[in-house]
Coordinates of C-alpha atoms and ligand atoms in Angstrom, one line a residue:
X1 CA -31.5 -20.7 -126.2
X2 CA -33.3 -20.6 -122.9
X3 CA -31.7 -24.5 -122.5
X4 CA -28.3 -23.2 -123.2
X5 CA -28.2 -20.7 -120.2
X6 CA -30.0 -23.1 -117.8
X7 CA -27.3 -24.9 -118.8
X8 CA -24.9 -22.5 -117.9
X9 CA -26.6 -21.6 -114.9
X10 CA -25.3 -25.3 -113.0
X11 CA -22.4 -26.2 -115.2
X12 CA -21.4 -22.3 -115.1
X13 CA -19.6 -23.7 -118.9
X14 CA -20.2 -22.4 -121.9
X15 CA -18.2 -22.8 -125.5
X16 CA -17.2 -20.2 -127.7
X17 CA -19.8 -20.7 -130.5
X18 CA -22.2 -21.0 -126.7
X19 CA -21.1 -17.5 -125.8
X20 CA -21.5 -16.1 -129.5
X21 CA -25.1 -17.4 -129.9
X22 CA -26.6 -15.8 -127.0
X23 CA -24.9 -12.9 -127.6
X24 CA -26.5 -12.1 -130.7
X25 CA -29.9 -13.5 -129.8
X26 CA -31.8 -10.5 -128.5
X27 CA -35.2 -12.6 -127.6
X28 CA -33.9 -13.6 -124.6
X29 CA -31.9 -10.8 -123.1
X30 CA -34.9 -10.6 -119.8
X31 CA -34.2 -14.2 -119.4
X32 CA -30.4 -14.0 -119.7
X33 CA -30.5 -11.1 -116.7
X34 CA -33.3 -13.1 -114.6
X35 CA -31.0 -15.9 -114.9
X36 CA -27.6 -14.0 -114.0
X37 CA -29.8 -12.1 -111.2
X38 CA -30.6 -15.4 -110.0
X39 CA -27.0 -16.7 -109.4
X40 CA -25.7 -13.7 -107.7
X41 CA -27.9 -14.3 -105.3
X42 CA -27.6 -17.6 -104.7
X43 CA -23.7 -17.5 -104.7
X44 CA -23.6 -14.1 -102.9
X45 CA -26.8 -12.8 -101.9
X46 CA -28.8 -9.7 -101.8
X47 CA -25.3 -7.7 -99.8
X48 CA -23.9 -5.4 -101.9
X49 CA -19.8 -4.3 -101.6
X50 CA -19.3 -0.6 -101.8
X51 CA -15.9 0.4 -102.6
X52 CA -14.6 4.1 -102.1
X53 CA -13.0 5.2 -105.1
X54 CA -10.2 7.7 -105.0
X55 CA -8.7 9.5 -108.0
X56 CA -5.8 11.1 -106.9
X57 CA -3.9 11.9 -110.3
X58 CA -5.4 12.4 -113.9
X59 CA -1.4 12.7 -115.1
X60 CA -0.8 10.0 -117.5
X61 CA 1.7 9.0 -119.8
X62 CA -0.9 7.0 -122.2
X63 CA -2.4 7.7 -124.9
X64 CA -5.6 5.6 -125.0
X65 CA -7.5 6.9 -127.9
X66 CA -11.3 6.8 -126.2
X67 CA -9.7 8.5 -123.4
X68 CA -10.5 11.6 -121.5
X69 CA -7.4 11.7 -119.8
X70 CA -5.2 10.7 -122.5
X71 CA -2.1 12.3 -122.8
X72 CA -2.7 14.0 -125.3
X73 CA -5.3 15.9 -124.6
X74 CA -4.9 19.4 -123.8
X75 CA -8.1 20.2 -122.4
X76 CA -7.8 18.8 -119.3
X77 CA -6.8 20.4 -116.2
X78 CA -4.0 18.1 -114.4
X79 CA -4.0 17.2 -111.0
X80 CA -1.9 15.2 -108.2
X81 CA -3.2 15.1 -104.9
X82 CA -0.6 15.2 -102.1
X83 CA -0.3 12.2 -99.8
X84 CA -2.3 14.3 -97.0
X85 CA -5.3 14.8 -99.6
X86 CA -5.6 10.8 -100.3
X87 CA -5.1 10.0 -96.7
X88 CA -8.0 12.8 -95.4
X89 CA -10.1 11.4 -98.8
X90 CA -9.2 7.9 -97.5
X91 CA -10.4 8.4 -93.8
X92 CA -13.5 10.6 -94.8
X93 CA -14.5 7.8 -96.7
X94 CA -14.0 5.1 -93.2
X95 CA -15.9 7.4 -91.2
X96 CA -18.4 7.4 -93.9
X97 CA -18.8 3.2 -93.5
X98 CA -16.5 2.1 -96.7
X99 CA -14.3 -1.0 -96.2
X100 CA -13.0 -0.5 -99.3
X101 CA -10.6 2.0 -100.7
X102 CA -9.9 2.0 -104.3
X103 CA -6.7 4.2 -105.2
X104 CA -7.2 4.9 -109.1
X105 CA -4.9 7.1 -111.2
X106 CA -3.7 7.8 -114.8
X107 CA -0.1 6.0 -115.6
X108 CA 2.2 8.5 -113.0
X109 CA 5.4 7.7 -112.7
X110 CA 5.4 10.7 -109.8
X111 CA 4.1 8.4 -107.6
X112 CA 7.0 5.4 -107.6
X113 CA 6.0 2.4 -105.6
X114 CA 7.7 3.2 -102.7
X115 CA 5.6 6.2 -102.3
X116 CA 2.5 4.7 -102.9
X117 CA 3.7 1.9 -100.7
X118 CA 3.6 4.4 -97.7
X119 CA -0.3 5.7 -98.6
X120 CA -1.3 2.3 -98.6
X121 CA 0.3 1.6 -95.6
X122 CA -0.6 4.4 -93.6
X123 CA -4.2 3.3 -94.7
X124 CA -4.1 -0.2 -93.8
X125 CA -3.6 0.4 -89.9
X126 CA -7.4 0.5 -90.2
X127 CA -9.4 -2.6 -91.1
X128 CA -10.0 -1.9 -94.3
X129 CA -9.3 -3.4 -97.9
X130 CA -6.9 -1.4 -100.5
X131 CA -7.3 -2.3 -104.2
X132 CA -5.2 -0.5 -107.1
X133 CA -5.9 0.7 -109.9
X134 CA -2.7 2.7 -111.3
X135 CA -2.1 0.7 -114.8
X136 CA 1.2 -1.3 -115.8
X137 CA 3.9 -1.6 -113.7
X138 CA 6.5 -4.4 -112.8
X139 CA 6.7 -7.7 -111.4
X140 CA 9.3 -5.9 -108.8
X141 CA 6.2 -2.9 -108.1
X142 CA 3.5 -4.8 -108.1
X143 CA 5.3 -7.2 -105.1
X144 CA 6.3 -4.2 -102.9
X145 CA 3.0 -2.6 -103.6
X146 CA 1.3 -6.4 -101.8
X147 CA 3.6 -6.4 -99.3
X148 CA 3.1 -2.6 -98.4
X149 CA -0.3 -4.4 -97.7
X150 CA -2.8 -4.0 -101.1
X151 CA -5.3 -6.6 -101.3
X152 CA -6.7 -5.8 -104.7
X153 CA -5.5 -4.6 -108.0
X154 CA -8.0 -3.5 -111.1
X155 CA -6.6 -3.0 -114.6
X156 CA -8.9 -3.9 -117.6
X157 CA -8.0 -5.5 -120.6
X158 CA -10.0 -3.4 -122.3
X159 CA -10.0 -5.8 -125.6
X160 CA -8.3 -9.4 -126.3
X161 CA -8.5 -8.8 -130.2
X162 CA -4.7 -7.6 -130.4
X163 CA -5.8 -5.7 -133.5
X164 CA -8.4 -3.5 -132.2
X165 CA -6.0 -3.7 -128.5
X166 CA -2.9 -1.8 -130.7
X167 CA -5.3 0.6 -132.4
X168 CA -6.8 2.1 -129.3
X169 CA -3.7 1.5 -127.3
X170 CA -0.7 3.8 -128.9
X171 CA 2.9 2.7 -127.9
X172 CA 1.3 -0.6 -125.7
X173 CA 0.9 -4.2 -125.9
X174 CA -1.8 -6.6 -125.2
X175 CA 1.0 -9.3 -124.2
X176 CA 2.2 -6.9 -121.6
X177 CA -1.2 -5.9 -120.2
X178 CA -1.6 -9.8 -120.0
X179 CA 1.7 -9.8 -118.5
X180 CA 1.0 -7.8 -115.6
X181 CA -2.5 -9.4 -114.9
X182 CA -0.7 -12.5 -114.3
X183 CA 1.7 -11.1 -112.4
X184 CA -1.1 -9.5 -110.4
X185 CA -2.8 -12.9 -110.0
X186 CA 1.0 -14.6 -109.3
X187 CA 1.3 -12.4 -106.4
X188 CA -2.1 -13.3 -104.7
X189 CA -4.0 -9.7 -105.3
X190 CA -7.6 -10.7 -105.9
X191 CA -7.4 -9.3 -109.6
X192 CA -9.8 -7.1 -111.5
X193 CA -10.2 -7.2 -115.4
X194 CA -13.3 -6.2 -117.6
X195 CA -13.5 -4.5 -120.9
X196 CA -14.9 -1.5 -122.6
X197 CA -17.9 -2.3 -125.1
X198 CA -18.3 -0.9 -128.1
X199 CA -14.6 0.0 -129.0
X200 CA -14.1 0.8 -133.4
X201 CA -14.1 -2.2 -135.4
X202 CA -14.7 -5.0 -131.7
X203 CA -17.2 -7.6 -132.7
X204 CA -19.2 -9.7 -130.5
X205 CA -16.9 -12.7 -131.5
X206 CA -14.1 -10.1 -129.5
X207 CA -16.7 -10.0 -126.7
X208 CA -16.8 -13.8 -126.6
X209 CA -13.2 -14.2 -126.1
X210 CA -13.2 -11.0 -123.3
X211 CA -15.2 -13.2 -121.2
X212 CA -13.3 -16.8 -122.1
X213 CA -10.0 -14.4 -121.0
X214 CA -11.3 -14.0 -117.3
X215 CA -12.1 -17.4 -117.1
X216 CA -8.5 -18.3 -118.3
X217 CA -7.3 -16.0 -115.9
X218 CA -9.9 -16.6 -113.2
X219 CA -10.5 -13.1 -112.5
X220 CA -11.6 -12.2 -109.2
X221 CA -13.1 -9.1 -110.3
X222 CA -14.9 -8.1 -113.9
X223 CA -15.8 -4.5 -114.8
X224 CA -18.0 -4.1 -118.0
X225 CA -18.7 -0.7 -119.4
X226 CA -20.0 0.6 -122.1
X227 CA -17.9 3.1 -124.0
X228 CA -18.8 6.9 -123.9
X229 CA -17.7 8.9 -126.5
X230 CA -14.8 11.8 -125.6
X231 CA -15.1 14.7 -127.7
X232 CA -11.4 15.7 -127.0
X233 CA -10.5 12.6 -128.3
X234 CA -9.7 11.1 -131.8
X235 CA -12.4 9.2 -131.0
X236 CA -15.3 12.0 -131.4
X237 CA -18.0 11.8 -133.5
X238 CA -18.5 8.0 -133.1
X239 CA -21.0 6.2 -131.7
X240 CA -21.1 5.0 -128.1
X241 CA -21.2 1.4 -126.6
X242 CA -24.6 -0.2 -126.0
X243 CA -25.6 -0.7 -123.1
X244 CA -27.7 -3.6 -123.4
X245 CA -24.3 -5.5 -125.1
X246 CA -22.7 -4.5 -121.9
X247 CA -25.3 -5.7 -119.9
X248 CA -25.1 -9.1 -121.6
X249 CA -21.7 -9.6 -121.5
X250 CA -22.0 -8.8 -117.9
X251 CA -24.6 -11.4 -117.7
X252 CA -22.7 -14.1 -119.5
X253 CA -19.7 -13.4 -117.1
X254 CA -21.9 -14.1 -114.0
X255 CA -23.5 -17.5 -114.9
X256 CA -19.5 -18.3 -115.8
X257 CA -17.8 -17.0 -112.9
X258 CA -20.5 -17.1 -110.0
X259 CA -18.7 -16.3 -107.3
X260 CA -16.9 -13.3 -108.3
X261 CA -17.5 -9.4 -107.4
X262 CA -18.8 -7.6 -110.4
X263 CA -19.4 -3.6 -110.1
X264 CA -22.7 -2.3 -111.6
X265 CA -20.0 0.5 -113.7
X266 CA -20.8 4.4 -113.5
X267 CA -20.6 4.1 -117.5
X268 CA -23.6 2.3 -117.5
X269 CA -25.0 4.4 -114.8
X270 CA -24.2 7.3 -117.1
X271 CA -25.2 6.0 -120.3
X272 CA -28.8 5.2 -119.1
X273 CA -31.0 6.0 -116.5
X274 CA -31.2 3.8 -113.9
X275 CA -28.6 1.5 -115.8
X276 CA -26.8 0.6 -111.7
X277 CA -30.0 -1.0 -110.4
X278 CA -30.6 -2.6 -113.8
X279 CA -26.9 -4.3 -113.9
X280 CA -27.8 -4.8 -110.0
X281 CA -30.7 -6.7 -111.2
X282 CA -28.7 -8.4 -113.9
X283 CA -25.6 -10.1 -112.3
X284 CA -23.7 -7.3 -110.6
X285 CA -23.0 -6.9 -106.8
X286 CA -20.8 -4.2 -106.3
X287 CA -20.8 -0.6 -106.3
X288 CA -17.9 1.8 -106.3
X289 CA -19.0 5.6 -105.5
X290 CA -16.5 8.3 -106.0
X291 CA -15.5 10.0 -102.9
X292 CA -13.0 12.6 -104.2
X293 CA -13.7 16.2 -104.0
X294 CA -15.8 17.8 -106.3
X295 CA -12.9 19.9 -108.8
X296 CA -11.0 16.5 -108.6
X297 CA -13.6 14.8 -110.4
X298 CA -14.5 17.1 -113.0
X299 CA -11.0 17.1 -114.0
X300 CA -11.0 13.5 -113.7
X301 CA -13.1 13.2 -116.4
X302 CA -12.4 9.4 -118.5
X303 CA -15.9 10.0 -120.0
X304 CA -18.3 12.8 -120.8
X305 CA -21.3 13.3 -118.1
X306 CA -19.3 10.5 -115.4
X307 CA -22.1 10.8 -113.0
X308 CA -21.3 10.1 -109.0
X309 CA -23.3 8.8 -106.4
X310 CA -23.3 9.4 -102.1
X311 CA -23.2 6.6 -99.8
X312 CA -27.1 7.4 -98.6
X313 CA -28.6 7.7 -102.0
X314 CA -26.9 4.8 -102.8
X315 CA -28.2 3.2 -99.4
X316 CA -32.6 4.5 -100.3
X317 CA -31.9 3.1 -104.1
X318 CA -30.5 -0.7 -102.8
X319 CA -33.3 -0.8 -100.7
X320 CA -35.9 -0.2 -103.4
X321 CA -35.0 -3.6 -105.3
X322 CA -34.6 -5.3 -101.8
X323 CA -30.7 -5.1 -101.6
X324 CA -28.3 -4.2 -98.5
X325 CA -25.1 -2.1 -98.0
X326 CA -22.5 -5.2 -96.6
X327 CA -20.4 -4.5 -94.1
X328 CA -18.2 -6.8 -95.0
X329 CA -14.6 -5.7 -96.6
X330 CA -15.9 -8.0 -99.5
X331 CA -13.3 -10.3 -100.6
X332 CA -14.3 -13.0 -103.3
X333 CA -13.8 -15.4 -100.6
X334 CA -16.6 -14.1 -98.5
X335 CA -18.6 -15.2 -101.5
X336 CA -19.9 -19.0 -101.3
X337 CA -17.6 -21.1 -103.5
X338 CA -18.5 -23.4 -106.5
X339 CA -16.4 -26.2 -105.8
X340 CA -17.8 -26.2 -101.6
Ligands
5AD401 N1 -15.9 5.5 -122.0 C1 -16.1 4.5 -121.1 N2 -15.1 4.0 -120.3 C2 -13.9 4.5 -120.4 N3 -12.7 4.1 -119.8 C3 -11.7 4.9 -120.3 N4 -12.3 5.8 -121.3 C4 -13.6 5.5 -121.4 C5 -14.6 6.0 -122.2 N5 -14.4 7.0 -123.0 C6 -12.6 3.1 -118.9 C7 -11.4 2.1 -119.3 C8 -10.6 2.1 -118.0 C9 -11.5 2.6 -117.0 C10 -10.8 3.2 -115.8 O1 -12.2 3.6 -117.6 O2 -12.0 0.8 -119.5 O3 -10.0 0.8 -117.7

């Protein structure tokens, strides 16, 4: 087993059956994130992108079933932030030494493209990088949205087994969401994908096709996290994801894609203690604390317990395990390419 992912570590190729076996070979998960740790660094070093996140509306039309924010669920106090909100959240977060600004919201049709083409370019007179992460939307969006000036766009496919994909995903399709990641990567956004680990009834064969998806795709960007059970959702009462299967996947998707930015997720942070160093240790470069005001995020609330994180904590951990805050916007491009 060790063989097959020092194999992957210079061919950065593994088969299906490949993926699978390590996957369910616990013996050598320390070796698998040594290894993963390994080729982060040599591809990107010990830098690490932080990217401001800003959740400026928890209104969505879907219905995700593990899903704080779901539609459905009544519990949840609803917000939209104005335009001045975002843009004061936006340049706190400059000032602060982000160059980065990740726009997340539910599925809100409030904000049409146009609109949110005026946010982004309001925010891109500084130098900084915009990424998206606002769900499905069309070819037609998505192009004024790039040419309003976004750089990046991050929607996760959550799941490429259509069967477990329709179940969690009420009135949605998996060829759609593929749809618009290709669009996304058509249009020349450096494009984010990832899944959630742990979903009902996903196996680890599932996983293994997850992380052959975002090399079909050639993702630029692969969020892994683990899922936390909702208790306003149908989901309650379930078990959550494991972390450790996150972690691997993780893993597995570094010594594939080497040169790609990969966020240590706040699901891992908030499943287990100390879980962003450990996926910092494992394969993952990236951090993205929230900078939204404090009532935003408790109503923003995807997962039970979502813990946040300031840029100077952040800045004393990194330097525990030897790492940097870049000051680089942190395109996968700054990274060293494979095929130099
Ligand atoms: N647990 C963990 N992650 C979740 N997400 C949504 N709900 C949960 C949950 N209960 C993730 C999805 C989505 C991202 C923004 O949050 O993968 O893409």
């Amino acid at each position: 087993m060790k063989s097959l992912i020092n194999k992957a570590k210079t061919t950065h190729d593994l088969t299906r059956d490949e993926i699978l076996s390590i996957l369910k070979d616990d013996s050598i998960n320390e070796y698998l994130f040594s290894v993963a740790d390994k080729v982060r660094k040599e591809y990107i070093g010990d830098e690490v992108y932080l990217r401001a996140l800003i959740e400026f509306s928890n209104i969505c039309r879907c219905n995700c079933v593990y899903c704080g924010i779901r539609r459905d669920n009544e519990n949840v106090k609803r917000f939209r932030l104005t335009k001045d909100e975002i843009l004061s959240l936006a340049n706190f977060a400059i000032q602060s030494g982000y160059k980065t600004i990740v726009l997340q919201s539910g599925e809100d049709s409030y904000f049409t493209a146009e609109m949110l083409a005026e946010i982004i370019k309001e925010i891109k007179k500084n130098d900084i990088a915009v990424t998206l992460s606002i769900g499905e939307r069309s070819f037609e969006e998505y192009k004024l949205l790039k040419e309003a000036g976004a750089d990046r766009f991050l929607l996760r496919i959550e799941t490429t087994n259509p069967i477990v994909y329709k179940k969690m995903h009420p009135n949605m399709t998996l060829e759609n969401r593929k749809r618009c990641l290709f669009d996304l990567k058509k249009l020349g956004y450096e494009t984010g994908t990832g899944s959630l680990i742990g979903l009902p009834e996903q196996s680890v064969e599932d996983l293994a096709d997850d992380i052959l998806f975002y090399k079909e795709l050639d993702a630029d960007m692969i969020g892994i996290g683990p899922l936390i059970v909702h208790v306003d959702t149908p989901l309650k009462g379930q078990v959550d994801g494991d972390f450790i299967l996150a972690l691997k996947v993780m893993a597995i998707t570094r010594l594939l894609l080497p040169n790609i930015n990969i966020p240590a997720t706040t699901a891992m942070e908030t499943l287990v203690e100390n879980g962003r160093l450990k996926a910092l240790q494992s394969g993952a470069n990236v951090v993205m604390p929230n900078v939204g005001l404090e009532n935003a995020k408790k109503q923003y609330e995807i997962y039970p317990g979502k813990v946040s994180v300031d840029y100077e904590t952040l800045k004393d951990d990194l330097k525990k395990i030897g790492r940097t805050i870049s000051l680089k916007r942190g395109f996968r491009n700054d990274n060293k390419s494979f095929l130099e």
